[in-house]
Amino acid sequence: MYKKSPQGWLKHWDFILLDMISLQIAFMIAYLIRNGLSNPYSQKIYQNEAIIFVLCQLAVIFINQSFEEILRRGYYEEFVKTLRHVCLVMLLSLVPLFVTQQSEAFSRITYFITGAVYFVVAFLLRIVRKRRLFKNNVNLEHKRSMILIARKEDVEQTVRRILSSPIQEFAITGIAFLGQSEAKGSISGIPVVGNINSVKDYLVREWVDEVFVKLSDDVPYPQKLIDDLIVMGITVHLSLGAVEKSLSGKKYTERIGDYTVLTSSINVATPKQLLYKRMMDIAGGLVGCILTLILTVIIGPIIYLKSPGPIFFSQIRIGLNGKRFKIYKFRSMYMDAEERKKELMSQNKMDGLMFKMDYDPRIIGSEKKGKDGKPKGIGNFIRKTSLDEFPQFFNVLKGDMSLVGTRPPTVDEWEQYELHHRSRMSTKPGITGMWQVSGRSDITDFEEVVRLDTQYIENWSLGLDIKILLKTVVSVLKSEGSV
């Protein structure tokens, strides 16, 4: 029977436990330094804060994926990751104190000492734990025995790829050739124990827990060998050969009906990650809709007085994977803007499938100029300050858009897309995104927009979304990169 490696939280339960112990140790040390020899858990407020620390740690570990790839990190990267994790936990733990108005009762000295000691202890325990794991990893006695079966020409590369992880629960104890090659000698320090005909005799009498079979297009599928391995009760791992190579992007296996399939995509988000993203969208959407109502009372009448007609502008846009939806904005242009767009295409400063021009005459009040010669009307103001985007928070609440994503194209832009352009629509469109915080007023090449959007999708994480949101706030406050 094969024991599957733990996934999710259980995969790094040891590091999670050490992190929790580190914070409690830091908390006790800080309390003792501040208050002398006494029990920090005897006072209600400190008792509650100790519980809050644990909850905040779990939340940050979940959302920030703090221990992902921890065994591959060097000292510097671990230092940075630990510092970021500690800062997030400590900042998050302040929220309940402020909400319950108890921040004054909790010692600031205790809080800051806790954070400092927590970082030092957590970093040291992570390093010690990893060293211990690496040291134990050298001992073959506690590892599963694996035999590699592959073409002679593929063996060295396959061994390197299998052993690329710093921690292995198995040891490659022998190599067999997927063919008739003579079985003798060793490769990469691993003995050759047979070929496709003789390896079964070796497997019958030796300690072997599992077999890794590297398939090849040049060799027929070894169905009889694999059937015999299963009969012997040996766990079999099959590479997918050419099928695996033909699928780029992130790959994983899943069930569709009665089939086991290999699925590939530009990126893969877990249900947990999508849930958190949606929760963040709902929270941001609610706040944004409230602000939109306030703005409607203030700037709505001004828009109507300057250009009689609807206060809001709606348009069909293209969303996730080509799904059409109606986007909403504060109307910043005159009512005949769409008809006049064709006349102005010659002045489009974007190189590609987007339209943008300096001093667009279709904007409400664009005929009003300031001392610097730039338009100063209400339309230019709400576009410069990005206030026109606020009604899109309703789209976020509906689920058509996200807070962070890619810019949703118009239907006419979409109909001109080439194959590689479509990749930017493999995620929900957003109010802001990588392109917007990269100086959208300065980018005039649509291919650069596609590159930035694709980069966002390939590297997506909740942390990246938060980083883009923070950059967007700074950009809007400084009036940088606005339309």
PDB file of N, CA and C in Angstrom, residues 85-154:
ATOM      1  N   HIS A  85       6.313  37.446   7.349  1.00  0.00           N
ATOM      2  CA  HIS A  85       5.299  36.685   8.093  1.00  0.00           C
ATOM      3  C   HIS A  85       5.063  37.293   9.474  1.00  0.00           C
ATOM      4  N   VAL A  86       6.147  37.603  10.176  1.00  0.00           N
ATOM      5  CA  VAL A  86       6.040  38.172  11.527  1.00  0.00           C
ATOM      6  C   VAL A  86       5.338  39.536  11.489  1.00  0.00           C
ATOM      7  N   CYS A  87       5.704  40.371  10.528  1.00  0.00           N
ATOM      8  CA  CYS A  87       5.075  41.699  10.417  1.00  0.00           C
ATOM      9  C   CYS A  87       3.575  41.581  10.175  1.00  0.00           C
ATOM     10  N   LEU A  88       3.181  40.664   9.292  1.00  0.00           N
ATOM     11  CA  LEU A  88       1.754  40.486   8.998  1.00  0.00           C
ATOM     12  C   LEU A  88       0.996  39.990  10.221  1.00  0.00           C
ATOM     13  N   VAL A  89       1.578  39.028  10.942  1.00  0.00           N
ATOM     14  CA  VAL A  89       0.918  38.500  12.140  1.00  0.00           C
ATOM     15  C   VAL A  89       0.753  39.590  13.199  1.00  0.00           C
ATOM     16  N   MET A  90       1.820  40.343  13.435  1.00  0.00           N
ATOM     17  CA  MET A  90       1.773  41.368  14.478  1.00  0.00           C
ATOM     18  C   MET A  90       0.808  42.500  14.112  1.00  0.00           C
ATOM     19  N   LEU A  91       0.811  42.904  12.851  1.00  0.00           N
ATOM     20  CA  LEU A  91      -0.116  43.961  12.422  1.00  0.00           C
ATOM     21  C   LEU A  91      -1.561  43.500  12.514  1.00  0.00           C
ATOM     22  N   LEU A  92      -1.811  42.266  12.085  1.00  0.00           N
ATOM     23  CA  LEU A  92      -3.176  41.736  12.136  1.00  0.00           C
ATOM     24  C   LEU A  92      -3.662  41.590  13.567  1.00  0.00           C
ATOM     25  N   SER A  93      -2.760  41.260  14.475  1.00  0.00           N
ATOM     26  CA  SER A  93      -3.153  41.085  15.880  1.00  0.00           C
ATOM     27  C   SER A  93      -3.540  42.397  16.550  1.00  0.00           C
ATOM     28  N   LEU A  94      -3.169  43.532  15.944  1.00  0.00           N
ATOM     29  CA  LEU A  94      -3.554  44.832  16.495  1.00  0.00           C
ATOM     30  C   LEU A  94      -5.026  45.163  16.247  1.00  0.00           C
ATOM     31  N   VAL A  95      -5.573  44.607  15.175  1.00  0.00           N
ATOM     32  CA  VAL A  95      -6.933  44.964  14.764  1.00  0.00           C
ATOM     33  C   VAL A  95      -7.956  44.715  15.869  1.00  0.00           C
ATOM     34  N   PRO A  96      -7.983  43.508  16.486  1.00  0.00           N
ATOM     35  CA  PRO A  96      -8.984  43.294  17.555  1.00  0.00           C
ATOM     36  C   PRO A  96      -8.827  44.261  18.723  1.00  0.00           C
ATOM     37  N   LEU A  97      -7.587  44.640  19.031  1.00  0.00           N
ATOM     38  CA  LEU A  97      -7.371  45.582  20.138  1.00  0.00           C
ATOM     39  C   LEU A  97      -7.999  46.936  19.837  1.00  0.00           C
ATOM     40  N   PHE A  98      -7.859  47.396  18.592  1.00  0.00           N
ATOM     41  CA  PHE A  98      -8.448  48.691  18.213  1.00  0.00           C
ATOM     42  C   PHE A  98      -9.965  48.594  18.103  1.00  0.00           C
ATOM     43  N   VAL A  99     -10.456  47.488  17.545  1.00  0.00           N
ATOM     44  CA  VAL A  99     -11.900  47.319  17.375  1.00  0.00           C
ATOM     45  C   VAL A  99     -12.605  47.288  18.728  1.00  0.00           C
ATOM     46  N   THR A 100     -11.984  46.611  19.702  1.00  0.00           N
ATOM     47  CA  THR A 100     -12.585  46.516  21.042  1.00  0.00           C
ATOM     48  C   THR A 100     -12.162  47.659  21.962  1.00  0.00           C
ATOM     49  N   GLN A 101     -11.377  48.610  21.399  1.00  0.00           N
ATOM     50  CA  GLN A 101     -10.921  49.781  22.139  1.00  0.00           C
ATOM     51  C   GLN A 101     -10.132  49.398  23.398  1.00  0.00           C
ATOM     52  N   GLN A 102      -9.275  48.382  23.261  1.00  0.00           N
ATOM     53  CA  GLN A 102      -8.459  47.926  24.394  1.00  0.00           C
ATOM     54  C   GLN A 102      -6.971  48.169  24.153  1.00  0.00           C
ATOM     55  N   SER A 103      -6.649  48.889  23.076  1.00  0.00           N
ATOM     56  CA  SER A 103      -5.242  49.094  22.726  1.00  0.00           C
ATOM     57  C   SER A 103      -4.491  49.858  23.814  1.00  0.00           C
ATOM     58  N   GLU A 104      -5.197  50.733  24.523  1.00  0.00           N
ATOM     59  CA  GLU A 104      -4.542  51.510  25.573  1.00  0.00           C
ATOM     60  C   GLU A 104      -4.170  50.640  26.762  1.00  0.00           C
ATOM     61  N   ALA A 105      -4.924  49.556  26.966  1.00  0.00           N
ATOM     62  CA  ALA A 105      -4.682  48.700  28.129  1.00  0.00           C
ATOM     63  C   ALA A 105      -3.561  47.698  27.888  1.00  0.00           C
ATOM     64  N   PHE A 106      -3.189  47.523  26.627  1.00  0.00           N
ATOM     65  CA  PHE A 106      -2.141  46.552  26.299  1.00  0.00           C
ATOM     66  C   PHE A 106      -0.808  47.284  26.152  1.00  0.00           C
ATOM     67  N   SER A 107       0.217  46.806  26.854  1.00  0.00           N
ATOM     68  CA  SER A 107       1.521  47.465  26.862  1.00  0.00           C
ATOM     69  C   SER A 107       2.168  47.497  25.484  1.00  0.00           C
ATOM     70  N   ARG A 108       2.496  48.723  24.997  1.00  0.00           N
ATOM     71  CA  ARG A 108       3.165  48.850  23.708  1.00  0.00           C
ATOM     72  C   ARG A 108       4.565  48.239  23.744  1.00  0.00           C
ATOM     73  N   ILE A 109       5.240  48.374  24.885  1.00  0.00           N
ATOM     74  CA  ILE A 109       6.584  47.795  25.030  1.00  0.00           C
ATOM     75  C   ILE A 109       6.502  46.281  24.885  1.00  0.00           C
ATOM     76  N   THR A 110       5.516  45.684  25.541  1.00  0.00           N
ATOM     77  CA  THR A 110       5.324  44.232  25.437  1.00  0.00           C
ATOM     78  C   THR A 110       5.064  43.825  23.984  1.00  0.00           C
ATOM     79  N   TYR A 111       4.266  44.631  23.301  1.00  0.00           N
ATOM     80  CA  TYR A 111       3.920  44.322  21.909  1.00  0.00           C
ATOM     81  C   TYR A 111       5.165  44.337  21.022  1.00  0.00           C
ATOM     82  N   PHE A 112       5.966  45.386  21.091  1.00  0.00           N
ATOM     83  CA  PHE A 112       7.136  45.510  20.216  1.00  0.00           C
ATOM     84  C   PHE A 112       8.224  44.489  20.561  1.00  0.00           C
ATOM     85  N   ILE A 113       8.409  44.226  21.851  1.00  0.00           N
ATOM     86  CA  ILE A 113       9.396  43.200  22.235  1.00  0.00           C
ATOM     87  C   ILE A 113       8.933  41.827  21.742  1.00  0.00           C
ATOM     88  N   THR A 114       7.631  41.578  21.855  1.00  0.00           N
ATOM     89  CA  THR A 114       7.089  40.307  21.361  1.00  0.00           C
ATOM     90  C   THR A 114       7.414  40.125  19.883  1.00  0.00           C
ATOM     91  N   GLY A 115       7.178  41.169  19.074  1.00  0.00           N
ATOM     92  CA  GLY A 115       7.451  41.083  17.645  1.00  0.00           C
ATOM     93  C   GLY A 115       8.914  40.825  17.345  1.00  0.00           C
ATOM     94  N   ALA A 116       9.807  41.528  18.046  1.00  0.00           N
ATOM     95  CA  ALA A 116      11.244  41.382  17.806  1.00  0.00           C
ATOM     96  C   ALA A 116      11.738  39.990  18.191  1.00  0.00           C
ATOM     97  N   VAL A 117      11.346  39.531  19.382  1.00  0.00           N
ATOM     98  CA  VAL A 117      11.777  38.206  19.843  1.00  0.00           C
ATOM     99  C   VAL A 117      11.154  37.109  18.978  1.00  0.00           C
ATOM    100  N   TYR A 118       9.903  37.296  18.598  1.00  0.00           N
ATOM    101  CA  TYR A 118       9.203  36.340  17.722  1.00  0.00           C
ATOM    102  C   TYR A 118       9.983  36.136  16.429  1.00  0.00           C
ATOM    103  N   PHE A 119      10.426  37.226  15.819  1.00  0.00           N
ATOM    104  CA  PHE A 119      11.174  37.117  14.566  1.00  0.00           C
ATOM    105  C   PHE A 119      12.465  36.320  14.762  1.00  0.00           C
ATOM    106  N   VAL A 120      13.226  36.649  15.797  1.00  0.00           N
ATOM    107  CA  VAL A 120      14.510  35.983  16.044  1.00  0.00           C
ATOM    108  C   VAL A 120      14.311  34.488  16.305  1.00  0.00           C
ATOM    109  N   VAL A 121      13.379  34.161  17.200  1.00  0.00           N
ATOM    110  CA  VAL A 121      13.149  32.762  17.570  1.00  0.00           C
ATOM    111  C   VAL A 121      12.599  31.969  16.380  1.00  0.00           C
ATOM    112  N   ALA A 122      11.637  32.550  15.668  1.00  0.00           N
ATOM    113  CA  ALA A 122      11.035  31.859  14.526  1.00  0.00           C
ATOM    114  C   ALA A 122      12.068  31.575  13.436  1.00  0.00           C
ATOM    115  N   PHE A 123      12.903  32.573  13.140  1.00  0.00           N
ATOM    116  CA  PHE A 123      13.938  32.402  12.108  1.00  0.00           C
ATOM    117  C   PHE A 123      14.929  31.312  12.518  1.00  0.00           C
ATOM    118  N   LEU A 124      15.384  31.350  13.751  1.00  0.00           N
ATOM    119  CA  LEU A 124      16.364  30.356  14.211  1.00  0.00           C
ATOM    120  C   LEU A 124      15.775  28.943  14.218  1.00  0.00           C
ATOM    121  N   LEU A 125      14.528  28.810  14.669  1.00  0.00           N
ATOM    122  CA  LEU A 125      13.905  27.487  14.714  1.00  0.00           C
ATOM    123  C   LEU A 125      13.670  26.936  13.307  1.00  0.00           C
ATOM    124  N   ARG A 126      13.329  27.795  12.357  1.00  0.00           N
ATOM    125  CA  ARG A 126      13.177  27.341  10.972  1.00  0.00           C
ATOM    126  C   ARG A 126      14.497  26.804  10.432  1.00  0.00           C
ATOM    127  N   ILE A 127      15.574  27.533  10.673  1.00  0.00           N
ATOM    128  CA  ILE A 127      16.890  27.108  10.181  1.00  0.00           C
ATOM    129  C   ILE A 127      17.316  25.796  10.830  1.00  0.00           C
ATOM    130  N   VAL A 128      17.134  25.703  12.146  1.00  0.00           N
ATOM    131  CA  VAL A 128      17.503  24.483  12.867  1.00  0.00           C
ATOM    132  C   VAL A 128      16.690  23.295  12.369  1.00  0.00           C
ATOM    133  N   ARG A 129      15.391  23.499  12.178  1.00  0.00           N
ATOM    134  CA  ARG A 129      14.523  22.413  11.716  1.00  0.00           C
ATOM    135  C   ARG A 129      14.925  21.953  10.320  1.00  0.00           C
ATOM    136  N   LYS A 130      15.222  22.878   9.437  1.00  0.00           N
ATOM    137  CA  LYS A 130      15.623  22.500   8.079  1.00  0.00           C
ATOM    138  C   LYS A 130      16.950  21.743   8.079  1.00  0.00           C
ATOM    139  N   ARG A 131      17.896  22.211   8.884  1.00  0.00           N
ATOM    140  CA  ARG A 131      19.185  21.508   8.982  1.00  0.00           C
ATOM    141  C   ARG A 131      18.976  20.079   9.477  1.00  0.00           C
ATOM    142  N   ARG A 132      18.093  19.921  10.439  1.00  0.00           N
ATOM    143  CA  ARG A 132      17.803  18.598  10.981  1.00  0.00           C
ATOM    144  C   ARG A 132      17.195  17.694   9.906  1.00  0.00           C
ATOM    145  N   LEU A 133      16.277  18.245   9.127  1.00  0.00           N
ATOM    146  CA  LEU A 133      15.648  17.471   8.060  1.00  0.00           C
ATOM    147  C   LEU A 133      16.665  17.078   6.989  1.00  0.00           C
ATOM    148  N   PHE A 134      17.522  18.036   6.625  1.00  0.00           N
ATOM    149  CA  PHE A 134      18.531  17.741   5.603  1.00  0.00           C
ATOM    150  C   PHE A 134      19.510  16.674   6.094  1.00  0.00           C
ATOM    151  N   LYS A 135      19.846  16.732   7.374  1.00  0.00           N
ATOM    152  CA  LYS A 135      20.772  15.749   7.936  1.00  0.00           C
ATOM    153  C   LYS A 135      20.134  14.363   7.933  1.00  0.00           C
ATOM    154  N   ASN A 136      18.876  14.282   8.349  1.00  0.00           N
ATOM    155  CA  ASN A 136      18.177  12.998   8.365  1.00  0.00           C
ATOM    156  C   ASN A 136      17.931  12.469   6.961  1.00  0.00           C
ATOM    157  N   ASN A 137      17.855  13.376   5.995  1.00  0.00           N
ATOM    158  CA  ASN A 137      17.572  12.981   4.624  1.00  0.00           C
ATOM    159  C   ASN A 137      18.705  12.145   4.029  1.00  0.00           C
ATOM    160  N   VAL A 138      19.908  12.269   4.576  1.00  0.00           N
ATOM    161  CA  VAL A 138      21.060  11.521   4.078  1.00  0.00           C
ATOM    162  C   VAL A 138      20.956  10.044   4.444  1.00  0.00           C
ATOM    163  N   ASN A 139      20.257   9.754   5.532  1.00  0.00           N
ATOM    164  CA  ASN A 139      20.126   8.380   6.017  1.00  0.00           C
ATOM    165  C   ASN A 139      19.145   7.597   5.151  1.00  0.00           C
ATOM    166  N   LEU A 140      19.652   6.602   4.408  1.00  0.00           N
ATOM    167  CA  LEU A 140      18.819   5.821   3.498  1.00  0.00           C
ATOM    168  C   LEU A 140      17.928   4.819   4.223  1.00  0.00           C
ATOM    169  N   GLU A 141      18.240   4.545   5.479  1.00  0.00           N
ATOM    170  CA  GLU A 141      17.544   3.486   6.211  1.00  0.00           C
ATOM    171  C   GLU A 141      16.060   3.776   6.364  1.00  0.00           C
ATOM    172  N   HIS A 142      15.715   5.062   6.492  1.00  0.00           N
ATOM    173  CA  HIS A 142      14.317   5.419   6.737  1.00  0.00           C
ATOM    174  C   HIS A 142      13.595   5.880   5.474  1.00  0.00           C
ATOM    175  N   LYS A 143      14.184   5.647   4.316  1.00  0.00           N
ATOM    176  CA  LYS A 143      13.564   6.062   3.057  1.00  0.00           C
ATOM    177  C   LYS A 143      12.960   4.862   2.324  1.00  0.00           C
ATOM    178  N   ARG A 144      12.019   5.153   1.451  1.00  0.00           N
ATOM    179  CA  ARG A 144      11.457   4.123   0.595  1.00  0.00           C
ATOM    180  C   ARG A 144      12.441   3.823  -0.530  1.00  0.00           C
ATOM    181  N   SER A 145      12.488   2.582  -0.940  1.00  0.00           N
ATOM    182  CA  SER A 145      13.395   2.152  -2.012  1.00  0.00           C
ATOM    183  C   SER A 145      12.680   2.257  -3.356  1.00  0.00           C
ATOM    184  N   MET A 146      13.285   3.012  -4.285  1.00  0.00           N
ATOM    185  CA  MET A 146      12.681   3.203  -5.603  1.00  0.00           C
ATOM    186  C   MET A 146      13.614   2.713  -6.716  1.00  0.00           C
ATOM    187  N   ILE A 147      13.042   2.034  -7.691  1.00  0.00           N
ATOM    188  CA  ILE A 147      13.763   1.611  -8.885  1.00  0.00           C
ATOM    189  C   ILE A 147      13.304   2.492 -10.050  1.00  0.00           C
ATOM    190  N   LEU A 148      14.255   3.010 -10.806  1.00  0.00           N
ATOM    191  CA  LEU A 148      13.950   3.829 -11.972  1.00  0.00           C
ATOM    192  C   LEU A 148      14.067   2.984 -13.236  1.00  0.00           C
ATOM    193  N   ILE A 149      13.023   2.986 -14.043  1.00  0.00           N
ATOM    194  CA  ILE A 149      13.033   2.281 -15.327  1.00  0.00           C
ATOM    195  C   ILE A 149      12.871   3.323 -16.436  1.00  0.00           C
ATOM    196  N   ALA A 150      13.883   3.438 -17.287  1.00  0.00           N
ATOM    197  CA  ALA A 150      13.868   4.450 -18.352  1.00  0.00           C
ATOM    198  C   ALA A 150      14.790   4.023 -19.488  1.00  0.00           C
ATOM    199  N   ARG A 151      14.694   4.714 -20.599  1.00  0.00           N
ATOM    200  CA  ARG A 151      15.661   4.489 -21.684  1.00  0.00           C
ATOM    201  C   ARG A 151      17.051   4.827 -21.176  1.00  0.00           C
ATOM    202  N   LYS A 152      18.029   4.130 -21.677  1.00  0.00           N
ATOM    203  CA  LYS A 152      19.406   4.364 -21.234  1.00  0.00           C
ATOM    204  C   LYS A 152      19.801   5.821 -21.450  1.00  0.00           C
ATOM    205  N   GLU A 153      19.340   6.395 -22.572  1.00  0.00           N
ATOM    206  CA  GLU A 153      19.692   7.772 -22.916  1.00  0.00           C
ATOM    207  C   GLU A 153      19.021   8.803 -21.994  1.00  0.00           C
ATOM    208  N   ASP A 154      17.935   8.391 -21.333  1.00  0.00           N
ATOM    209  CA  ASP A 154      17.166   9.336 -20.502  1.00  0.00           C
ATOM    210  C   ASP A 154      17.505   9.266 -19.016  1.00  0.00           C
TER     211      ASP A 154
END
